[in-house]
PDB file of C-alpha atoms in Angstrom:
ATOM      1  CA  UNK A   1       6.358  31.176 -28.878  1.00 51.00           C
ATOM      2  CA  UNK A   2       9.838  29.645 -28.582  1.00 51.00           C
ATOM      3  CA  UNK A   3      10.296  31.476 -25.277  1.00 49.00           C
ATOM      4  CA  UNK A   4       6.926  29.548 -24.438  1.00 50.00           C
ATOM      5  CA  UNK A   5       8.213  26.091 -24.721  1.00 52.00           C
ATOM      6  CA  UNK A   6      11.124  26.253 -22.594  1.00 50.00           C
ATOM      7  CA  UNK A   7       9.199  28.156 -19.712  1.00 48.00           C
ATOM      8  CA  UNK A   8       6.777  25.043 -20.024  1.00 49.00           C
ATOM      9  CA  UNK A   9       8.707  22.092 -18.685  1.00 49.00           C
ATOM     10  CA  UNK A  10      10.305  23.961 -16.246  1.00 46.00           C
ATOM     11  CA  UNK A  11       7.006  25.565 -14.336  1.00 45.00           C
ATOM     12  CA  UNK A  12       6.034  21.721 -14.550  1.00 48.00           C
ATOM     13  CA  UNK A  13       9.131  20.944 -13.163  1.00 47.00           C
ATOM     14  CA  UNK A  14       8.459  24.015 -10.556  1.00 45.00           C
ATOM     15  CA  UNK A  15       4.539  21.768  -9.622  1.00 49.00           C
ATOM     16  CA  UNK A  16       5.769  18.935  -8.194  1.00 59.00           C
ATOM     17  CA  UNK A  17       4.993  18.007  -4.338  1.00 72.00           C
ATOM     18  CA  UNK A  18       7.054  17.962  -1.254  1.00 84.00           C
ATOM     19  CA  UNK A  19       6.583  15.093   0.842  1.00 88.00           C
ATOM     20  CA  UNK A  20       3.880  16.511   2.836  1.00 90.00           C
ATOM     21  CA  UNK A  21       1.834  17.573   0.176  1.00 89.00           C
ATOM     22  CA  UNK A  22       2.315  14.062  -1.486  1.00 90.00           C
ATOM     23  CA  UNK A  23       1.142  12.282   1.199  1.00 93.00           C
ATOM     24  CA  UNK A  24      -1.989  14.326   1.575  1.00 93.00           C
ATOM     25  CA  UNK A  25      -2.641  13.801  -1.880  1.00 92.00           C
ATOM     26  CA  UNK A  26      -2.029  10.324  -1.786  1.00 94.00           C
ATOM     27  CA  UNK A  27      -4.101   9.879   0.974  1.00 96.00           C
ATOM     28  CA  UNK A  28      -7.239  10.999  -0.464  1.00 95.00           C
ATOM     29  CA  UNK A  29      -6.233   8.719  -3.216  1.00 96.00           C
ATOM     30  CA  UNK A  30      -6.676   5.977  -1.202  1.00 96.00           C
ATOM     31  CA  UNK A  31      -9.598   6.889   0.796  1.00 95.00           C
ATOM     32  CA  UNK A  32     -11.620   7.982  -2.402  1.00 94.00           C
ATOM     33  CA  UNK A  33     -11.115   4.002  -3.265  1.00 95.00           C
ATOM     34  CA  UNK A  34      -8.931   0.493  -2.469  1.00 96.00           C
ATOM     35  CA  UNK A  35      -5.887   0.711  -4.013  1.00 97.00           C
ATOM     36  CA  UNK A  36      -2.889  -1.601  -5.088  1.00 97.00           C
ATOM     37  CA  UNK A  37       1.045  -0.509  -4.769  1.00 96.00           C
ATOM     38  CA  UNK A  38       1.332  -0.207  -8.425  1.00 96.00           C
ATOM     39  CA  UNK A  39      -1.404   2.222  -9.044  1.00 97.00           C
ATOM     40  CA  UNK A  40      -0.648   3.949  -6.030  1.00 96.00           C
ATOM     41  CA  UNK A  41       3.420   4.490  -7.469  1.00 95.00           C
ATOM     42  CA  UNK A  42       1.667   5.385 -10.986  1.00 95.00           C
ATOM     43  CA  UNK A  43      -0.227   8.332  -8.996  1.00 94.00           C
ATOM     44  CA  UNK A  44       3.125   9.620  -7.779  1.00 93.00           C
ATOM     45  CA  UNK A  45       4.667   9.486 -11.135  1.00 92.00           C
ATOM     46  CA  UNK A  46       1.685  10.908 -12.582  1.00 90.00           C
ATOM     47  CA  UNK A  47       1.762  13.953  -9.407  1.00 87.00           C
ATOM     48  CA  UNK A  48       5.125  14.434 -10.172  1.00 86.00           C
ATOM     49  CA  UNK A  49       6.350  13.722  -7.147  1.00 89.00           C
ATOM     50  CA  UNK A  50       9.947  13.547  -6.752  1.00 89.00           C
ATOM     51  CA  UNK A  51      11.086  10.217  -7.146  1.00 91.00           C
ATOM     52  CA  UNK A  52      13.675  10.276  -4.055  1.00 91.00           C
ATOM     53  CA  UNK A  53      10.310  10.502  -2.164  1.00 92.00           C
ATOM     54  CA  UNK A  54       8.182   7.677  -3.380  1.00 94.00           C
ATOM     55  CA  UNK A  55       9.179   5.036  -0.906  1.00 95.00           C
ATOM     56  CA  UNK A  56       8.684   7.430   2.443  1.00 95.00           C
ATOM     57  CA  UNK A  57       4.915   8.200   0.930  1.00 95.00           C
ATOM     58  CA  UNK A  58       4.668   4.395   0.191  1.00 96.00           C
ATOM     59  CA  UNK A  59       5.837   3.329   3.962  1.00 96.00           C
ATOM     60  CA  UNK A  60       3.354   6.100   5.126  1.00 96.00           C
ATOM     61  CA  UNK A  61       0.445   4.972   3.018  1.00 97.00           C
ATOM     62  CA  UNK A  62       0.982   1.343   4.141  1.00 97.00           C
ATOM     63  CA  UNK A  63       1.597   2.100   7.874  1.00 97.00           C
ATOM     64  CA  UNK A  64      -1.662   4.395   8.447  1.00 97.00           C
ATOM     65  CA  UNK A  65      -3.103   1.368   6.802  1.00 97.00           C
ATOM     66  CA  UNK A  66      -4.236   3.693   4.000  1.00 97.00           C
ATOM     67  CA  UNK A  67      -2.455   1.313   1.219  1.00 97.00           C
ATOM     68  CA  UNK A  68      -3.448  -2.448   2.001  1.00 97.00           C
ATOM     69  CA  UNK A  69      -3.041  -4.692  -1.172  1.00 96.00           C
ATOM     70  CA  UNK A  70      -4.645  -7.750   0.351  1.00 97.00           C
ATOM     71  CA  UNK A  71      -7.507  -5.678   1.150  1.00 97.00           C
ATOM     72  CA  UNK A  72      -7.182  -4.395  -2.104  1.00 98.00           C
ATOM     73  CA  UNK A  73      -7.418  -7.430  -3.629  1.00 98.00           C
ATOM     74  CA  UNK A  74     -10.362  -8.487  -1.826  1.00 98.00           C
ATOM     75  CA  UNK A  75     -12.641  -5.861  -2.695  1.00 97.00           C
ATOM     76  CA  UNK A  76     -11.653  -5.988  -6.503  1.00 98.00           C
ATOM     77  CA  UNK A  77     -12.492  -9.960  -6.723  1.00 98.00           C
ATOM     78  CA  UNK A  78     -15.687  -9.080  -5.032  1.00 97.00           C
ATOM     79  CA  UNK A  79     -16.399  -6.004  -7.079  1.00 97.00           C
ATOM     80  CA  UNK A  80     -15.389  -7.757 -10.775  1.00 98.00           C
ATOM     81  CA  UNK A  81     -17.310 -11.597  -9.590  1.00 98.00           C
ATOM     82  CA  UNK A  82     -20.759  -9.572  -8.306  1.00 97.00           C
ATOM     83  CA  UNK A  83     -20.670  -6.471 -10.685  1.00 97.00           C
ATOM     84  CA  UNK A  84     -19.150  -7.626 -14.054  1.00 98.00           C
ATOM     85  CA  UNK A  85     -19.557 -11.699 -13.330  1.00 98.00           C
ATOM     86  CA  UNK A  86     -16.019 -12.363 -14.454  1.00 98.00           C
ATOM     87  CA  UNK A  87     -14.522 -15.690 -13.409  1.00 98.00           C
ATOM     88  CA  UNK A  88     -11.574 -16.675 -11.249  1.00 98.00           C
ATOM     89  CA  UNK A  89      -8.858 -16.206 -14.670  1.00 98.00           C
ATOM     90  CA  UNK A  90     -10.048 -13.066 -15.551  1.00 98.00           C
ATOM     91  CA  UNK A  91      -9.808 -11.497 -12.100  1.00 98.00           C
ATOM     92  CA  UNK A  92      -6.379 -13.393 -11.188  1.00 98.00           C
ATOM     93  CA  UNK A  93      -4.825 -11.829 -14.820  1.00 98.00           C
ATOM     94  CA  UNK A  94      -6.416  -8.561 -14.036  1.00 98.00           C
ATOM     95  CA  UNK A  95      -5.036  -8.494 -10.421  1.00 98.00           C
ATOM     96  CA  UNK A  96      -1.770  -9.733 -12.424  1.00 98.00           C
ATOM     97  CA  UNK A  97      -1.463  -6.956 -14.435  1.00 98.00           C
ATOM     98  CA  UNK A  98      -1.718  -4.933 -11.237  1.00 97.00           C
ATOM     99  CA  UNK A  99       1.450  -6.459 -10.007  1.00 97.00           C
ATOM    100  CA  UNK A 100      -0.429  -7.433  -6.742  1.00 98.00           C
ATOM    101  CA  UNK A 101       1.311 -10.719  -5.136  1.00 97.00           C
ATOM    102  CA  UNK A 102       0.470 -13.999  -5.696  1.00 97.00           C
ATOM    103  CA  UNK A 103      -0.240 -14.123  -1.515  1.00 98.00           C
ATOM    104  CA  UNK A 104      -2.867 -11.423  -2.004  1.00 98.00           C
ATOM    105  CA  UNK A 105      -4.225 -12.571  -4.937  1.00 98.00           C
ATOM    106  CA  UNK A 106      -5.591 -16.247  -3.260  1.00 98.00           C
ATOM    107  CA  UNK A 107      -6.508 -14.607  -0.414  1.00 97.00           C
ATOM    108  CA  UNK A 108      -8.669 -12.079  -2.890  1.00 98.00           C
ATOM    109  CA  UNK A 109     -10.565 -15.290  -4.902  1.00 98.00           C
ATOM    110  CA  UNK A 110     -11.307 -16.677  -1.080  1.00 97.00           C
ATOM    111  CA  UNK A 111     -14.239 -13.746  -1.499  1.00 97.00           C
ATOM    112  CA  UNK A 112     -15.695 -15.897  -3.696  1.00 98.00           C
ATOM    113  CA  UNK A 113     -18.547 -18.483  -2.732  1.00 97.00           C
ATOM    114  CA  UNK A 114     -18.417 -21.751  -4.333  1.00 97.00           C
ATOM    115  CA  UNK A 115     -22.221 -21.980  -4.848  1.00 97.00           C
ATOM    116  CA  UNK A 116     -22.641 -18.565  -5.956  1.00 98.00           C
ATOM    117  CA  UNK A 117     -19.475 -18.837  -8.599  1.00 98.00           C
ATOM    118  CA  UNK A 118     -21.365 -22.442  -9.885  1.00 97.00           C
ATOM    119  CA  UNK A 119     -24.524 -20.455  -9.875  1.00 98.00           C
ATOM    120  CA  UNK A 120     -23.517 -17.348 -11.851  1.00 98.00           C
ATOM    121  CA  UNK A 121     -21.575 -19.566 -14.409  1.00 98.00           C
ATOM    122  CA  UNK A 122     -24.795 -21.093 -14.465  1.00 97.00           C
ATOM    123  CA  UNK A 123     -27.273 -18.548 -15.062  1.00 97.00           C
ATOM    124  CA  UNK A 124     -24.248 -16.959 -17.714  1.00 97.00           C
ATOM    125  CA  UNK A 125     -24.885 -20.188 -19.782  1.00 97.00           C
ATOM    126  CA  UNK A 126     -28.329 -20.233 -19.987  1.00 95.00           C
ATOM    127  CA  UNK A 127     -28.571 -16.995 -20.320  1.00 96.00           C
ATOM    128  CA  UNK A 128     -26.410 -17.289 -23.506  1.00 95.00           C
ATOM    129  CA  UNK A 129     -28.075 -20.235 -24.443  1.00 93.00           C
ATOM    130  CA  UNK A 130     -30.877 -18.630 -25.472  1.00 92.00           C
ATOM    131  CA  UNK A 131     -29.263 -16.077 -27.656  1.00 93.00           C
ATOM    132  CA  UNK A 132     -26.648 -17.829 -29.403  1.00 91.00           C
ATOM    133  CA  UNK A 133     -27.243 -19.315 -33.037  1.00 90.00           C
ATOM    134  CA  UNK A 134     -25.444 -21.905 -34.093  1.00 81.00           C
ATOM    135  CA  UNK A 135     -24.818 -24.118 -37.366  1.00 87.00           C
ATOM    136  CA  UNK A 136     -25.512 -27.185 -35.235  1.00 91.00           C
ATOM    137  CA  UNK A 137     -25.556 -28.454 -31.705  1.00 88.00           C
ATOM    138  CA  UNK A 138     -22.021 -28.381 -31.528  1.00 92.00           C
ATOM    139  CA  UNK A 139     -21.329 -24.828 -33.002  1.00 93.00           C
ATOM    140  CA  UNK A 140     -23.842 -23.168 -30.611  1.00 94.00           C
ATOM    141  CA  UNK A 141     -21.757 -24.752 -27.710  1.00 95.00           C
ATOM    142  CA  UNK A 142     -18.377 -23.933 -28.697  1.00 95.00           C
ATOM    143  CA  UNK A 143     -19.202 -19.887 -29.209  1.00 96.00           C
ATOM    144  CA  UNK A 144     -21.069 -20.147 -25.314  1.00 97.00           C
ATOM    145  CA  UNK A 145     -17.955 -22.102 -24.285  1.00 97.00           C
ATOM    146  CA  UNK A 146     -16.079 -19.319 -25.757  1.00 97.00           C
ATOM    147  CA  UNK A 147     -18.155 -16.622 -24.384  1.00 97.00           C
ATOM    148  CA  UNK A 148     -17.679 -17.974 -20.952  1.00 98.00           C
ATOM    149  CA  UNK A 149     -13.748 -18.695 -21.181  1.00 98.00           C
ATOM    150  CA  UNK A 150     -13.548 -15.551 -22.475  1.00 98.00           C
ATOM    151  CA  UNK A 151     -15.147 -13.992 -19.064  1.00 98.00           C
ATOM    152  CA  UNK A 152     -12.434 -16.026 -17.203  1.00 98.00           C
ATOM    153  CA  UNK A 153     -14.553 -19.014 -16.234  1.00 98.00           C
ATOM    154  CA  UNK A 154     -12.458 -22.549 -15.905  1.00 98.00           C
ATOM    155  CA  UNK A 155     -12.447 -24.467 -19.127  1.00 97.00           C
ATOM    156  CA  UNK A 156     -13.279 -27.486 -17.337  1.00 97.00           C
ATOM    157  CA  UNK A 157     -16.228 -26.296 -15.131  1.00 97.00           C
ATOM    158  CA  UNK A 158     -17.975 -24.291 -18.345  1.00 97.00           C
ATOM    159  CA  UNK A 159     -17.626 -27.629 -20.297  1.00 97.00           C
ATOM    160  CA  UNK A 160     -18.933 -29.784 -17.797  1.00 96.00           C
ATOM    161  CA  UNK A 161     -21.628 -27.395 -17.242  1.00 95.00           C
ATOM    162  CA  UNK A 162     -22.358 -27.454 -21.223  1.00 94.00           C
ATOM    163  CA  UNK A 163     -22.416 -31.424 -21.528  1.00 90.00           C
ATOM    164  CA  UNK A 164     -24.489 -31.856 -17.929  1.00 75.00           C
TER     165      UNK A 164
END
């Protein structure tokens, strides 16, 4: 059993990928879905891959146009506004927390329509409207205003929306 634990870490050790293998992996990583740099450096840490290789797979990924963070960014404001109906804050602190660049991060929330973001905030707040109880008129409008600031909608536009 003691034997055990000491072979363990080193056949682990023994598993990680040379650079060709890496990059084949890491390829179909990218394929399978968009990805950004820092989920993409996660996978190689997570593969095991030796660190003194990371940047070559990287350049690779991002040359064969495999790894494209704007592009990235992109298709996760589109995918988080249409699927989920988050707003604008919740998708810039999720890209944020992604470590994606400010650069690709406005040209990500260009994805979204203007009409279609007013209309969705919209149809959010009515939609909660008719659900939410409140104490009074102003209670029932703070937990929608919440509700909706919550999904990452502008402070401003929800509260306009509320008194209009």
């Amino acid at each position: 059993n003691g034997v055990h634990k000491l072979i363990q870490p080193l056949q682990k050790r023994l598993m990680s990928y040379t650079l060709k293998e890496a990059i084949l992996k890491l390829e179909n990583y990218c394929l399978y879905q968009n990805r950004c740099h820092s989920e993409v450096e996660q996978k190689l840490w997570d593969t095991e891959t030796p660190q003194h290789l990371h940047d070559e797979v990287l350049l690779h990924l991002i040359q064969k146009d495999y790894l494209n963070e704007e592009r990235f960014a992109e298709s996760f404001v589109r995918g988080k506004f249409s699927q989920k109906k988050w707003g604008r804050n919740k998708i810039k602190q999720h890209l944020k927390q992604k470590k994606v660049s400010e650069h690709c991060i406005k040209k990500g929330l260009q994805e979204i329509d203007e009409g279609k973001y007013l209309n969705t905030l919209e149809s959010l707040l009515e939609k909660k409207k008719s659900l939410v109880k409140g104490k009074n008129h102003f209670d029932k409008n703070a937990k929608i205003a919440n509700y909706l600031i919550g999904k990452g909608y502008e402070s401003n536009l929800v509260w306009e929306m509320l008194k209009g």
